[in-house]
Coordinates of C-alpha atoms and ligand atoms in Angstrom, one line a residue:
X1160 CA 101.0 84.5 136.5
X1161 CA 97.3 84.4 136.6
X1162 CA 96.0 81.7 134.2
X1163 CA 93.2 82.8 131.9
X1164 CA 90.3 80.5 131.8
X1165 CA 90.2 79.0 128.3
X1166 CA 87.4 77.8 126.2
X1167 CA 87.2 74.5 124.5
X1168 CA 85.3 74.4 121.3
X1169 CA 84.0 71.1 120.4
X1170 CA 82.9 70.6 116.9
X1171 CA 80.6 67.7 116.7
X1172 CA 79.1 66.0 113.7
X1173 CA 76.8 63.1 113.3
X1174 CA 79.3 61.1 111.3
X1175 CA 76.8 58.2 110.8
X1176 CA 74.6 60.3 108.6
X1177 CA 75.3 61.6 105.2
X1178 CA 76.3 65.2 105.4
X1179 CA 74.4 67.7 103.4
X1180 CA 74.3 71.5 103.5
X1181 CA 71.1 71.3 105.6
X1182 CA 73.0 69.6 108.4
X1183 CA 75.6 71.5 110.3
X1184 CA 78.8 70.7 112.2
X1185 CA 78.1 72.0 115.7
X1186 CA 80.6 73.9 117.8
X1187 CA 80.2 73.8 121.5
X1188 CA 82.3 75.1 124.4
X1189 CA 84.1 74.1 127.6
X1190 CA 86.7 75.7 129.8
X1191 CA 90.4 74.6 129.3
X1192 CA 92.7 76.2 131.8
X1193 CA 96.1 75.3 130.6
X1194 CA 96.1 75.8 126.9
X1195 CA 99.4 77.0 125.4
X1196 CA 100.2 80.2 123.6
X1197 CA 100.5 80.0 119.8
X1198 CA 104.1 81.0 119.4
X1199 CA 104.3 83.7 116.7
X1200 CA 107.3 81.9 115.2
X1201 CA 105.0 79.3 113.8
X1202 CA 104.4 82.0 111.1
X1203 CA 108.0 82.1 110.1
X1204 CA 109.5 82.2 106.6
X1205 CA 112.5 80.9 104.7
X1206 CA 114.8 82.6 102.3
X1207 CA 117.4 80.4 100.7
X1208 CA 120.0 81.2 98.1
X1209 CA 118.0 79.4 95.5
X1210 CA 116.8 80.5 92.1
X1211 CA 115.4 84.0 92.4
X1212 CA 114.7 84.1 96.1
X1213 CA 117.7 86.2 97.2
X1214 CA 119.3 87.5 93.9
X1215 CA 116.6 88.9 91.6
X1216 CA 114.0 88.5 94.4
X1217 CA 114.8 90.2 97.7
X1218 CA 118.1 91.6 96.6
X1219 CA 118.4 93.8 93.5
X1220 CA 121.4 95.8 94.6
X1221 CA 121.6 99.4 95.7
X1222 CA 122.3 100.6 92.1
X1223 CA 119.0 99.1 90.9
X1224 CA 116.2 101.4 89.6
X1225 CA 113.7 99.4 91.6
X1226 CA 113.3 101.3 94.9
X1227 CA 115.4 99.6 97.5
X1228 CA 116.9 99.9 101.0
X1229 CA 120.6 98.8 100.9
X1230 CA 119.7 96.7 97.9
X1231 CA 116.6 95.0 99.2
X1232 CA 113.4 95.8 97.4
X1233 CA 111.1 98.2 99.3
X1234 CA 107.9 96.6 98.0
X1235 CA 109.0 93.3 99.5
X1236 CA 110.0 94.9 102.8
X1237 CA 106.6 96.6 103.0
X1238 CA 104.7 93.4 102.1
X1239 CA 106.6 91.4 104.7
X1240 CA 106.0 94.0 107.4
X1241 CA 102.3 93.9 106.7
X1242 CA 102.5 90.1 107.2
X1243 CA 104.1 90.6 110.6
X1244 CA 106.8 88.1 109.6
X1245 CA 108.2 86.9 113.0
X1246 CA 111.4 85.2 111.8
X1247 CA 113.3 84.5 108.6
X1248 CA 115.5 81.5 108.0
X1249 CA 118.7 82.0 105.9
X1250 CA 120.9 81.1 103.9
X1251 CA 119.4 77.6 103.3
X1252 CA 118.3 74.8 103.0
X1253 CA 120.9 72.7 101.2
X1254 CA 122.8 75.8 100.3
X1255 CA 123.6 76.4 104.0
X1256 CA 125.9 73.4 104.2
X1257 CA 128.0 74.8 101.3
X1258 CA 128.0 78.4 102.5
X1259 CA 131.1 80.0 104.1
X1260 CA 129.9 83.1 105.8
X1261 CA 133.3 84.9 105.8
X1262 CA 133.1 85.0 102.0
X1263 CA 130.0 87.3 102.4
X1264 CA 131.5 90.1 104.5
X1265 CA 133.8 93.0 103.8
X1266 CA 134.0 95.1 100.6
X1267 CA 131.6 93.5 98.1
X1268 CA 134.0 93.9 95.2
X1269 CA 136.6 91.8 97.0
X1270 CA 134.4 88.9 97.9
X1271 CA 135.1 85.5 96.4
X1272 CA 132.4 83.9 94.3
X1273 CA 130.5 80.7 95.1
X1274 CA 128.9 78.2 92.7
X1275 CA 125.4 77.3 93.9
X1276 CA 126.0 73.6 93.4
X1277 CA 122.5 72.5 94.6
X1278 CA 120.4 75.0 92.8
X1279 CA 121.1 75.6 89.1
X1280 CA 124.9 75.6 89.3
X1281 CA 124.9 79.4 89.0
X1282 CA 127.8 81.5 90.2
X1283 CA 127.0 84.0 92.9
X1284 CA 129.1 87.0 93.8
X1285 CA 128.4 86.8 97.6
X1286 CA 127.1 90.4 97.5
X1287 CA 124.2 89.4 99.8
X1288 CA 125.9 88.3 103.1
X1289 CA 125.6 88.4 106.8
X1290 CA 125.2 92.2 107.2
X1291 CA 122.7 92.4 104.4
X1292 CA 120.6 89.6 105.9
X1293 CA 120.7 90.7 109.6
X1294 CA 120.1 94.3 108.8
X1295 CA 117.1 93.3 106.7
X1296 CA 115.7 91.3 109.7
X1297 CA 116.1 94.4 111.8
X1298 CA 114.1 96.5 109.3
X1299 CA 111.4 93.8 109.1
X1300 CA 111.3 93.4 112.9
X1301 CA 111.8 89.7 112.3
X1302 CA 114.1 87.4 114.3
X1303 CA 116.9 86.0 112.1
X1304 CA 117.3 82.2 112.0
X1305 CA 120.8 81.4 110.8
X1306 CA 121.4 78.0 109.4
X1307 CA 125.0 76.9 110.2
X1308 CA 127.2 74.9 107.9
X1309 CA 128.0 71.5 109.3
X1310 CA 128.3 69.5 106.1
X1311 CA 131.3 71.3 104.6
X1312 CA 132.2 73.7 107.4
X1313 CA 134.0 73.5 110.7
X1314 CA 133.2 73.9 114.3
X1315 CA 135.5 76.9 114.4
X1316 CA 133.7 78.5 111.4
X1317 CA 130.3 78.3 113.0
X1318 CA 131.6 79.3 116.4
X1319 CA 133.2 82.4 114.8
X1320 CA 129.9 83.2 113.1
X1321 CA 128.2 83.3 116.4
X1322 CA 130.9 85.5 117.9
X1323 CA 130.8 87.8 114.9
X1324 CA 127.0 88.2 115.1
X1325 CA 126.7 88.3 118.9
X1326 CA 129.7 89.4 120.9
X1327 CA 129.6 92.9 122.3
X1328 CA 133.1 92.9 123.8
X1329 CA 136.5 92.9 122.2
X1330 CA 137.4 89.8 120.2
X1331 CA 138.8 88.9 116.8
X1332 CA 135.4 88.4 115.3
X1333 CA 133.7 91.5 117.0
X1334 CA 136.7 93.6 115.8
X1335 CA 136.1 92.3 112.3
X1336 CA 132.4 93.1 112.5
X1337 CA 133.2 96.6 113.6
X1338 CA 135.7 97.0 110.8
X1339 CA 132.9 96.1 108.4
X1340 CA 130.7 98.8 109.7
X1341 CA 128.6 97.3 112.5
X1342 CA 129.4 98.3 116.0
X1343 CA 126.6 96.7 118.0
X1344 CA 126.1 93.0 117.8
X1345 CA 122.8 91.7 116.3
X1346 CA 122.3 89.2 119.1
X1347 CA 121.0 86.4 116.9
X1348 CA 119.2 83.9 119.0
X1349 CA 118.0 81.2 116.6
X1350 CA 120.7 78.9 115.1
X1351 CA 120.3 75.8 113.0
X1352 CA 123.2 73.3 113.3
X1353 CA 123.2 72.0 109.7
X1354 CA 120.3 71.2 107.4
X1355 CA 118.9 67.9 106.3
X1356 CA 122.0 66.2 107.6
X1357 CA 120.6 62.9 106.4
X1358 CA 120.8 64.1 102.8
X1359 CA 122.2 67.2 101.2
X1360 CA 123.7 68.2 104.6
X1361 CA 126.2 65.4 104.6
X1362 CA 124.4 62.0 104.1
X1363 CA 125.0 61.3 107.8
X1364 CA 123.5 58.5 109.9
X1365 CA 121.5 59.8 112.9
X1366 CA 124.0 58.5 115.5
X1367 CA 126.9 60.2 113.6
X1368 CA 124.9 63.5 113.3
X1369 CA 124.0 63.4 117.0
X1370 CA 127.7 63.3 117.8
X1371 CA 128.5 66.1 115.4
X1372 CA 125.6 68.1 116.9
X1373 CA 127.0 67.8 120.4
X1374 CA 130.4 69.0 119.2
X1375 CA 129.1 72.0 117.3
X1376 CA 126.7 72.9 120.0
X1377 CA 129.4 72.9 122.6
X1378 CA 131.3 75.6 120.9
X1379 CA 128.3 77.8 120.2
X1380 CA 127.5 80.2 122.9
X1381 CA 126.0 83.6 123.0
X1382 CA 129.4 84.8 124.2
X1383 CA 127.8 86.5 127.2
X1384 CA 127.2 83.3 129.2
X1385 CA 123.5 83.9 129.4
X1386 CA 122.7 80.6 127.6
X1387 CA 120.5 82.7 125.3
X1388 CA 120.9 80.7 122.1
X1389 CA 118.2 78.5 120.7
X1390 CA 120.2 75.7 119.0
X1391 CA 118.1 73.6 116.5
X1392 CA 119.1 70.1 115.4
X1393 CA 118.7 69.2 111.7
X1394 CA 115.6 67.0 111.8
X1395 CA 113.8 64.2 110.2
X1396 CA 112.4 64.0 106.7
X1397 CA 108.6 63.3 107.0
X1398 CA 108.0 60.0 108.9
X1399 CA 111.7 59.2 109.7
X1400 CA 110.8 58.6 113.4
X1401 CA 114.1 56.8 114.1
X1402 CA 115.9 60.1 113.3
X1403 CA 114.0 62.0 116.0
X1404 CA 114.4 59.1 118.5
X1405 CA 118.1 58.9 118.0
X1406 CA 118.6 62.6 118.4
X1407 CA 116.4 62.8 121.5
X1408 CA 118.2 59.8 123.0
X1409 CA 121.8 60.9 122.3
X1410 CA 121.7 64.7 122.7
X1411 CA 121.3 66.1 126.2
X1412 CA 118.2 68.2 126.5
X1413 CA 120.2 71.1 127.8
X1414 CA 121.9 71.4 124.4
X1415 CA 118.7 71.3 122.4
X1416 CA 116.4 74.2 121.8
X1417 CA 114.6 72.5 119.0
X1418 CA 114.5 69.5 116.8
X1419 CA 113.5 70.2 113.2
X1420 CA 111.3 68.3 110.8
X1421 CA 110.6 68.8 107.1
X1422 CA 107.5 67.9 105.2
X1423 CA 106.5 68.9 101.7
X1424 CA 103.2 68.2 100.1
X1425 CA 104.3 66.5 96.9
X1426 CA 102.1 64.4 94.7
X1427 CA 105.0 62.2 93.4
X1428 CA 108.6 63.3 93.5
X1429 CA 109.2 62.3 89.8
X1430 CA 105.9 63.7 88.6
X1431 CA 104.9 66.5 90.8
X1432 CA 102.4 68.0 88.4
X1433 CA 101.8 71.6 87.2
X1434 CA 101.3 74.3 89.8
X1435 CA 98.3 75.7 88.0
X1436 CA 97.0 73.2 85.5
X1437 CA 96.0 70.4 87.8
X1438 CA 93.0 68.1 88.2
X1439 CA 90.8 67.5 91.3
X1440 CA 92.6 64.2 91.7
X1441 CA 95.9 66.0 92.0
X1442 CA 94.4 68.6 94.4
X1443 CA 93.1 65.7 96.5
X1444 CA 96.5 64.1 96.7
X1445 CA 98.2 67.4 97.6
X1446 CA 95.7 67.9 100.4
X1447 CA 96.2 64.3 101.6
X1448 CA 99.9 65.0 101.8
X1449 CA 99.3 68.4 103.6
X1450 CA 97.0 66.9 106.2
X1451 CA 99.6 64.2 107.0
X1452 CA 101.3 67.0 108.9
X1453 CA 99.0 66.3 111.8
X1454 CA 100.1 62.7 112.1
X1455 CA 103.8 63.6 111.6
X1456 CA 103.7 66.1 114.4
X1457 CA 101.7 63.8 116.7
X1458 CA 104.2 60.9 116.2
X1459 CA 107.4 62.9 116.3
X1460 CA 105.9 64.7 119.3
X1461 CA 105.2 61.5 121.1
X1462 CA 108.8 60.4 120.7
X1463 CA 109.9 63.8 122.1
X1464 CA 107.5 63.4 125.0
X1465 CA 109.4 60.3 126.1
X1466 CA 112.6 62.2 126.6
X1467 CA 111.2 65.7 127.3
X1468 CA 107.8 65.3 129.0
X1469 CA 107.9 69.0 130.0
X1470 CA 108.0 69.9 126.3
X1471 CA 111.0 72.2 126.8
X1472 CA 112.4 71.3 123.3
X1473 CA 110.4 72.7 120.4
X1474 CA 109.5 70.7 117.3
X1475 CA 110.5 73.1 114.5
X1476 CA 108.9 72.5 111.1
X1477 CA 111.4 74.6 109.4
X1478 CA 110.4 73.6 105.8
X1479 CA 106.8 73.0 104.7
X1480 CA 104.6 73.8 101.7
X1481 CA 103.5 72.6 98.3
X1482 CA 106.1 71.5 95.8
X1483 CA 105.1 71.2 92.1
X1484 CA 106.9 71.0 88.8
X1485 CA 108.7 74.3 87.9
X1486 CA 107.0 76.7 85.6
X1487 CA 107.6 75.7 82.0
X1488 CA 110.5 77.6 80.5
X1489 CA 112.2 78.4 83.8
X1490 CA 115.4 76.9 85.1
X1491 CA 114.6 73.5 86.7
X1492 CA 117.0 74.3 89.5
X1493 CA 115.2 77.5 90.5
X1494 CA 112.0 75.9 91.8
X1495 CA 109.8 78.7 90.5
X1496 CA 106.1 77.8 90.7
X1497 CA 102.8 79.7 90.6
X1498 CA 100.4 79.7 93.6
X1499 CA 96.7 79.0 93.4
X1500 CA 93.7 78.5 95.7
X1501 CA 95.1 75.0 96.2
X1502 CA 98.0 76.6 98.0
X1503 CA 95.7 78.9 100.0
X1504 CA 93.7 75.8 101.3
X1505 CA 97.0 74.0 102.0
X1506 CA 98.4 76.9 104.0
X1507 CA 95.2 77.4 106.0
X1508 CA 94.9 73.8 106.9
X1509 CA 98.6 73.4 107.8
X1510 CA 98.6 76.5 110.0
X1511 CA 95.5 75.2 111.8
X1512 CA 97.5 72.0 112.5
X1513 CA 100.4 74.0 113.8
X1514 CA 98.2 76.1 116.0
X1515 CA 96.5 73.0 117.5
X1516 CA 99.9 71.6 118.3
X1517 CA 101.2 74.8 119.8
X1518 CA 102.4 73.0 123.0
X1519 CA 105.2 71.3 120.9
X1520 CA 105.4 73.2 117.6
X1521 CA 106.8 76.5 118.5
X1522 CA 108.4 77.5 115.2
X1523 CA 107.8 76.7 111.5
X1524 CA 109.1 78.1 108.2
X1525 CA 107.1 78.2 105.0
X1526 CA 109.3 77.2 102.0
X1527 CA 110.0 79.7 100.6
X1528 CA 109.4 83.4 100.9
X1529 CA 110.0 84.9 97.4
X1530 CA 109.9 83.2 93.9
X1531 CA 110.6 79.7 95.2
X1532 CA 108.1 76.9 95.9
X1533 CA 105.0 78.0 97.9
X1534 CA 106.1 81.6 97.8
X1535 CA 104.1 84.5 99.4
X1536 CA 105.6 86.9 96.9
X1537 CA 106.5 86.6 93.2
X1538 CA 108.5 89.1 91.2
X1539 CA 109.0 89.8 87.6
X1540 CA 111.6 92.5 87.1
X1541 CA 110.0 95.6 88.7
X1542 CA 106.6 94.0 89.2
X1543 CA 105.6 92.2 92.4
X1544 CA 102.5 90.2 93.2
X1545 CA 101.1 88.8 96.5
X1546 CA 100.0 85.2 96.2
X1547 CA 96.9 83.5 97.8
X1548 CA 99.3 82.0 100.3
X1549 CA 100.4 85.6 101.3
X1550 CA 96.8 86.4 102.0
X1551 CA 96.3 83.4 104.2
X1552 CA 99.5 84.2 106.2
X1553 CA 98.1 87.7 106.7
X1554 CA 94.6 86.6 107.7
X1555 CA 96.1 84.1 110.2
X1556 CA 98.6 86.5 111.8
X1557 CA 96.0 87.4 114.4
X1558 CA 96.8 84.0 116.0
X1559 CA 100.4 85.1 116.6
X1560 CA 101.1 84.9 120.4
X1561 CA 97.4 84.4 121.2
X1562 CA 96.2 81.8 123.6
X1563 CA 95.1 78.6 121.8
X1564 CA 91.4 77.6 122.3
X1565 CA 91.7 73.8 121.7
X1566 CA 89.1 72.2 119.4
X1567 CA 87.7 68.8 118.9
X1568 CA 86.5 68.5 115.4
X1569 CA 84.4 65.7 114.1
X1570 CA 84.3 66.8 110.5
X1571 CA 82.3 65.7 107.5
X1572 CA 84.2 64.0 104.8
X1573 CA 85.5 65.1 101.5
X1574 CA 85.2 62.1 99.1
X1575 CA 87.1 61.7 95.9
X1576 CA 87.2 58.4 94.0
X1577 CA 86.3 56.3 97.0
X1578 CA 88.9 58.0 99.1
X1579 CA 88.1 60.4 101.9
X1580 CA 89.7 63.3 103.8
X1581 CA 88.4 65.5 106.6
X1582 CA 86.5 68.3 104.9
X1583 CA 86.9 70.9 107.6
X1584 CA 89.9 72.1 109.5
X1585 CA 89.8 74.7 112.2
X1586 CA 91.8 76.4 115.0
X1587 CA 90.9 79.1 117.4
X1588 CA 92.6 81.5 119.8
X1589 CA 92.0 84.4 122.1
X1590 CA 94.4 87.4 121.9
X1591 CA 95.5 89.7 124.7
X1592 CA 92.9 92.2 123.8
X1593 CA 90.2 89.6 124.3
X1594 CA 89.4 89.0 120.6
X1595 CA 88.5 85.5 119.7
X1596 CA 89.6 84.3 116.3
X1597 CA 88.4 81.1 114.6
X1598 CA 90.1 80.1 111.3
X1599 CA 88.1 77.6 109.3
X1600 CA 89.1 75.8 106.1
X1601 CA 86.8 73.9 103.8
X1602 CA 89.1 71.4 102.0
X1603 CA 86.2 70.0 99.9
X1604 CA 86.7 71.0 96.3
X1605 CA 83.0 70.7 95.4
X1606 CA 80.7 71.1 98.4
X1607 CA 80.0 74.0 100.8
X1608 CA 79.9 73.0 104.5
X1609 CA 77.7 74.4 107.2
X1610 CA 78.9 75.0 110.7
X1611 CA 77.0 76.2 113.9
X1612 CA 79.0 77.8 116.7
X1613 CA 77.5 78.3 120.1
X1614 CA 78.5 81.8 121.1
X1615 CA 76.8 81.9 124.5
X1616 CA 79.7 80.9 126.8
X1617 CA 82.1 83.1 124.8
X1618 CA 80.2 86.1 125.8
X1619 CA 80.7 87.3 122.2
X1620 CA 78.5 90.2 121.2
X1621 CA 79.9 91.1 117.8
X1622 CA 81.2 89.0 114.9
X1623 CA 83.0 89.9 111.7
X1624 CA 84.6 87.7 109.1
X1625 CA 87.1 87.6 106.3
X1626 CA 87.1 85.1 103.5
X1627 CA 89.6 84.0 100.8
X1628 CA 87.7 82.3 98.0
X1629 CA 87.5 82.2 94.2
X1630 CA 85.5 80.6 91.4
X1631 CA 88.1 78.0 90.5
X1632 CA 90.7 76.0 92.5
X1633 CA 93.2 76.9 89.8
X1634 CA 92.7 80.6 90.1
X1635 CA 95.8 82.7 91.0
X1636 CA 97.2 86.2 90.9
X1637 CA 99.3 87.0 87.9
X1638 CA 101.4 89.9 86.8
X1639 CA 98.6 90.9 84.4
X1640 CA 95.9 90.4 87.1
X1641 CA 97.6 90.8 90.5
X1642 CA 94.4 91.2 92.5
X1643 CA 92.2 88.5 91.2
X1644 CA 92.4 86.8 94.6
X1645 CA 92.2 89.0 97.6
X1646 CA 90.5 88.6 101.0
X1647 CA 87.0 89.9 101.2
X1648 CA 84.5 90.7 103.9
X1649 CA 82.6 87.5 104.9
X1650 CA 79.0 88.0 105.5
X1651 CA 77.7 84.5 105.0
X1652 CA 76.6 84.0 108.6
X1653 CA 73.6 84.8 110.8
X1654 CA 73.2 84.7 114.6
X1655 CA 70.0 83.2 116.1
X1656 CA 69.6 82.5 119.9
X1657 CA 73.4 82.8 120.4
X1658 CA 74.1 80.3 117.6
X1659 CA 76.2 81.5 114.8
X1660 CA 75.4 79.7 111.5
X1661 CA 77.7 79.9 108.5
X1662 CA 78.4 78.0 105.3
X1663 CA 81.9 77.9 104.0
X1664 CA 82.1 77.6 100.3
X1665 CA 84.2 74.9 98.7
X1666 CA 88.0 75.4 98.9
X1667 CA 87.7 78.5 100.9
X1668 CA 89.3 79.9 104.1
X1669 CA 87.4 82.0 106.6
X1670 CA 88.6 83.9 109.6
X1671 CA 86.1 85.0 112.2
X1672 CA 86.7 87.6 114.8
X1673 CA 84.5 87.9 117.8
X1674 CA 84.4 90.1 120.9
Ligands
AHR3124 O1 113.4 74.2 100.0 C1 114.1 73.6 99.0 C2 115.0 72.5 99.6 O2 114.2 71.5 100.1 C3 115.9 72.9 100.7 O3 117.1 73.5 100.3 C4 116.2 71.6 101.4 O4 116.5 71.7 102.7 C5 115.0 70.8 101.1 O5 115.3 69.5 100.6

């Protein structure tokens, strides 16, 4: 395949001087022939049986007055299609290691119940099961990512699930699937083997889990001997590098499609703070935690490089996002939180980090899709709102499957109480139609930052821009005011002698498009 010449943007900044709006971070360009493609799966989502994500969120049942398709809300389906959601992880999370998939198939009225022991202790009727989820993914045009039960399940159970979902020939599981109304297999490619095996998934030691993984993976096949499954190992929490090292050392590369990693941006687990009513200090800490993602990926990636220098195995960040105290008056086990401009900045900066590590990070899942943690959609009975995070995911979907344009960014600093963070975050890509997209985030809560981009070597003739910004960091969309925060046209730039000059307002996200 012909390699497209790629462009290297180098942001440079005179870090010795004190940055003011009169001085600009300068972007210059070089060719980079082997830059990777940004896998669209980096823009994946996560739907756990948790609080009102599935029941009362996605799934209202086909007798609901809320317009639905086989019980799933049409407004959610439409919103997720617009997002170009590439994959959806289900049924957990911690729930996955308690879930027995056979309880969620067949006539709904005959299904046994399950007590959701991790999340609020509520009793579920299993009315949303394998068919409901996989059919939903088909409607969305998203790849399903099924999380298998290792903690309380069996090898046979998971092997049967793969056969049920994927086998086209005659077998006990494919016959059962047909009896339940589905002739053609769904051909599910992405499978997680347990979740957080070091914690809610079984409190296992990494050596023990590596052994379990090998056993489970052995009996999971696509049933057509094409080797088409992407099997993902339950990965480390944050900086548990020993976990990644142990898995990479003890699991043959041929059995591993991906190794997971989870990182939430939490101020303090025992005092996470309000999702809306927060101080600049809390914002700063949230952003510090979010920006740690870069170091985590770099260090987990370096370990993976030792065992897999060709980067065949993906690092899958299948849970990420901001985690705050639940909204007052809601069930503490339901993890319902509002979503502000803080979350928009967090999402923009995190997605830039993923894009810039596209060689190793080939999948990620924001936690979670509807009504839980850093949700893109919130519902209240028949009402539905899109959060600032939704708008970022939509603005950034232009990077899906585009070729990365690597950046070197020497950014000005955002200072708060004698602590500093990089103020600017950026990533860039070129899509198959030749459009260049540059996503820029100003993390600084107080100060606008100026950037100059040299357009000459890009051959760009026209530029347009989109911005997500608001007056206050705490601003959010609500059921009373669902469109307070929406992307707008960005006109805050000028071009002089092939140099594009722009100023990004505080805590704002800008997407530039050039051709
Ligand atoms: O996303 C919420 C929970 O966070 C998930 O169930 C679990 O995997 C993680 O600890």
